């Protein structure tokens, strides 16, 4: 037919873009069906769009990997509390209908083994905005097919978000991130002149022999510089050695 266009669909890959409201953070109330306790939190997203993170009552930061998010629902499609007491707690002092302010984030390694993050916003517009933004980040094709350098940056971002009140990265979080091969992690840390459990044990043994002071804390500072799209000092060196990619 004259004037017909070829049946070719040009797929446009849009880079990950995190809105200012998600980076700045918004107040929510977190709840669970298994408990009648509600937890006020400030939910944020890192600038790269890798994680949700919030601080619990124990001052510990909890993370949710956005790559595990399968769906984000709000309003009548979100999960509603069944306990009347829990519903009453969630509806106190808020504006607008409770059903329109609810958000349910469905996440998990696959479509069968899933969990739910249940939130209540203080305004209906906030619930809609966050639902749309979260779904957009979770379904971004570039985020689902990241480069090697992006995976290294994601690993570092996870460590950076779970720091101590002094702004240091606990050594235990390094081992949790690379739990498959602890010896390899220790070797990579030592090669980069960073603290490791073997170094700490050696220092502690030496100090105990000399009967002096306490063992040094199991924390260290990591510095991160991004120049010409390359990751430089200790963090990159450690990640490269641990992952076994690239050259140093």
XYZ file of C-alpha atoms in Angstrom:
248
model
C 0.000 0.000 0.000
C 1.269 3.427 -0.895
C 2.695 5.414 1.975
C 3.083 2.425 4.266
C 5.964 2.603 6.759
C 8.308 -0.326 7.457
C 7.221 -2.366 10.455
C 10.388 -1.674 12.426
C 10.212 -0.597 16.027
C 13.092 1.601 17.135
C 13.673 0.911 20.835
C 14.987 3.945 22.654
C 17.126 3.189 25.675
C 16.797 5.965 28.217
C 19.519 6.402 30.843
C 18.614 6.011 34.504
C 17.356 9.311 35.907
C 16.525 9.630 39.600
C 14.265 12.544 40.498
C 15.249 15.039 43.179
C 12.388 13.972 45.455
C 13.670 10.376 45.541
C 17.250 11.466 46.200
C 16.224 13.931 48.895
C 13.937 11.429 50.585
C 10.317 11.391 51.708
C 8.656 10.482 54.996
C 6.657 7.247 54.998
C 5.183 4.872 57.544
C 6.382 1.290 57.130
C 4.156 -1.563 58.306
C 3.969 -5.348 58.196
C 1.077 -7.810 58.397
C 2.944 -9.913 60.964
C 3.190 -7.040 63.438
C 1.010 -4.280 64.861
C 3.976 -1.910 65.059
C 4.341 0.904 62.529
C 7.731 2.482 61.840
C 8.191 6.058 60.602
C 11.043 6.176 58.084
C 12.598 8.495 55.529
C 12.923 6.563 52.287
C 15.624 7.609 49.830
C 17.234 6.443 46.607
C 20.913 6.832 45.777
C 21.721 9.146 42.832
C 22.534 6.206 40.540
C 19.217 4.468 41.232
C 20.732 1.261 42.601
C 19.032 1.021 46.001
C 16.227 2.118 48.285
C 17.564 2.783 51.752
C 16.185 3.839 55.104
C 17.332 3.900 58.733
C 15.473 1.774 61.266
C 14.971 2.342 64.985
C 18.300 0.656 65.758
C 20.107 3.271 63.659
C 20.994 0.610 61.092
C 20.532 1.284 57.403
C 18.388 -1.180 55.476
C 18.708 -1.546 51.714
C 16.473 -2.808 48.945
C 18.092 -3.543 45.607
C 15.960 -1.944 42.898
C 16.990 -4.646 40.439
C 14.925 -7.083 42.557
C 11.747 -4.994 42.312
C 9.064 -6.717 40.230
C 6.207 -4.273 40.662
C 5.129 -1.091 42.459
C 1.464 -0.542 43.283
C -0.512 2.233 44.916
C -4.100 2.966 45.791
C -6.595 0.118 45.614
C -3.989 -2.143 43.992
C -1.705 -1.920 47.039
C -1.793 -4.276 49.983
C -4.111 -3.171 52.811
C -3.753 -4.005 56.533
C -6.229 -6.574 57.827
C -5.854 -5.787 61.530
C -8.253 -2.969 62.565
C -5.768 -1.700 65.186
C -2.988 -1.517 62.606
C -5.282 0.272 60.195
C -6.202 2.772 62.893
C -2.523 3.473 63.626
C -1.791 4.097 59.961
C -4.750 6.444 59.538
C -4.065 8.739 62.518
C -3.091 12.330 61.729
C -2.941 11.900 57.954
C -4.717 13.729 55.144
C -6.749 11.978 52.491
C -8.096 8.461 52.200
C -5.810 5.742 53.543
C -6.338 3.481 50.524
C -5.060 6.164 48.134
C -1.884 6.732 50.163
C -0.745 3.100 50.329
C 2.232 1.770 48.372
C 3.281 -1.855 47.947
C 6.675 -2.652 46.425
C 6.902 -6.280 45.277
C 10.454 -7.636 45.163
C 12.324 -10.925 45.027
C 14.808 -12.994 43.006
C 12.014 -14.302 40.747
C 8.248 -14.097 40.272
C 7.558 -16.922 42.753
C 9.705 -16.097 45.772
C 8.515 -12.581 46.439
C 8.223 -10.243 49.421
C 6.391 -6.987 49.987
C 7.497 -3.610 51.270
C 4.377 -1.892 52.597
C 4.390 1.876 52.948
C 1.912 4.649 53.657
C 2.563 8.147 52.353
C 1.258 11.301 53.979
C -0.253 12.576 50.721
C -1.903 10.871 47.767
C 0.250 12.744 45.235
C 3.415 11.504 46.930
C 2.216 7.895 46.741
C 1.517 8.180 43.006
C 4.817 9.910 42.282
C 6.915 7.338 44.119
C 5.041 4.415 42.572
C 5.634 5.702 39.035
C 9.286 6.565 39.697
C 10.055 3.206 41.328
C 8.443 1.244 38.522
C 10.348 3.301 35.941
C 13.687 2.638 37.663
C 12.983 -1.073 38.132
C 12.057 -1.618 34.469
C 14.808 0.484 32.901
C 16.571 -1.691 30.301
C 19.956 -0.031 30.774
C 19.756 -0.633 34.530
C 19.010 -4.305 33.879
C 22.011 -4.639 31.541
C 24.736 -2.683 33.287
C 28.385 -2.551 32.332
C 31.236 -3.970 34.402
C 32.151 -0.560 35.754
C 28.535 0.059 36.762
C 28.500 -3.181 38.760
C 31.679 -2.087 40.543
C 30.110 1.264 41.334
C 26.980 -0.498 42.601
C 29.074 -2.639 44.957
C 30.811 0.447 46.304
C 27.505 2.318 46.655
C 26.140 -0.522 48.788
C 29.153 -0.294 51.097
C 28.964 3.496 51.250
C 25.300 3.505 52.274
C 25.897 1.218 55.265
C 28.467 3.200 57.197
C 28.943 3.727 60.925
C 27.949 6.999 62.664
C 31.592 8.051 62.190
C 31.233 7.643 58.424
C 33.354 4.491 58.172
C 32.654 1.242 56.352
C 32.545 -1.782 58.707
C 34.830 -4.610 57.685
C 32.008 -7.131 58.190
C 30.051 -5.514 55.339
C 32.939 -6.220 52.962
C 32.758 -9.919 53.788
C 28.967 -9.948 53.435
C 29.217 -8.392 49.986
C 31.705 -11.046 48.805
C 30.639 -13.936 51.032
C 31.456 -16.646 48.469
C 35.245 -16.498 48.937
C 36.441 -14.946 52.208
C 40.106 -15.799 51.617
C 40.078 -14.051 48.274
C 38.578 -10.944 49.873
C 41.276 -10.938 52.571
C 43.985 -11.273 49.939
C 42.491 -8.389 47.919
C 42.303 -6.167 51.011
C 45.904 -6.888 51.938
C 47.083 -6.276 48.368
C 45.449 -2.825 48.496
C 46.977 -2.065 51.923
C 43.533 -2.063 53.537
C 42.646 -3.703 56.889
C 41.538 -7.333 56.875
C 40.767 -9.898 59.539
C 44.183 -11.511 59.090
C 45.917 -8.164 59.537
C 43.756 -7.364 62.553
C 44.523 -10.734 64.152
C 48.243 -10.227 63.596
C 48.121 -6.747 65.124
C 46.064 -7.975 68.054
C 48.490 -10.822 68.709
C 51.450 -8.441 68.556
C 49.807 -6.002 70.930
C 48.834 -8.733 73.364
C 52.445 -9.873 73.474
C 53.550 -6.334 74.200
C 50.638 -5.839 76.661
C 49.653 -2.522 75.151
C 46.234 -1.009 74.467
C 43.264 -2.318 72.553
C 43.120 -3.743 69.065
C 42.432 -1.167 66.328
C 38.812 -0.834 65.185
C 37.640 -2.965 62.279
C 36.764 -0.073 60.019
C 38.450 1.775 57.238
C 37.878 4.721 54.961
C 37.425 4.169 51.238
C 38.012 6.992 48.816
C 36.209 7.097 45.505
C 37.198 9.225 42.550
C 35.641 9.078 39.111
C 37.812 10.513 36.361
C 37.489 9.846 32.632
C 34.911 7.157 33.440
C 37.525 5.107 35.310
C 37.425 4.193 38.969
C 40.668 4.972 40.741
C 42.177 4.444 44.092
C 41.647 1.823 46.796
C 37.997 0.962 46.185
C 38.535 0.201 42.518
C 41.738 -1.711 43.182
C 40.021 -3.809 45.825
C 36.970 -4.501 43.654
C 39.077 -5.421 40.645
C 41.206 -7.805 42.673
C 38.167 -9.335 44.307
C 36.171 -9.752 41.102
C 39.259 -10.804 39.182
C 38.699 -8.477 36.228
C 40.851 -5.848 34.617
C 44.474 -5.058 35.326
C 46.151 -2.954 37.983
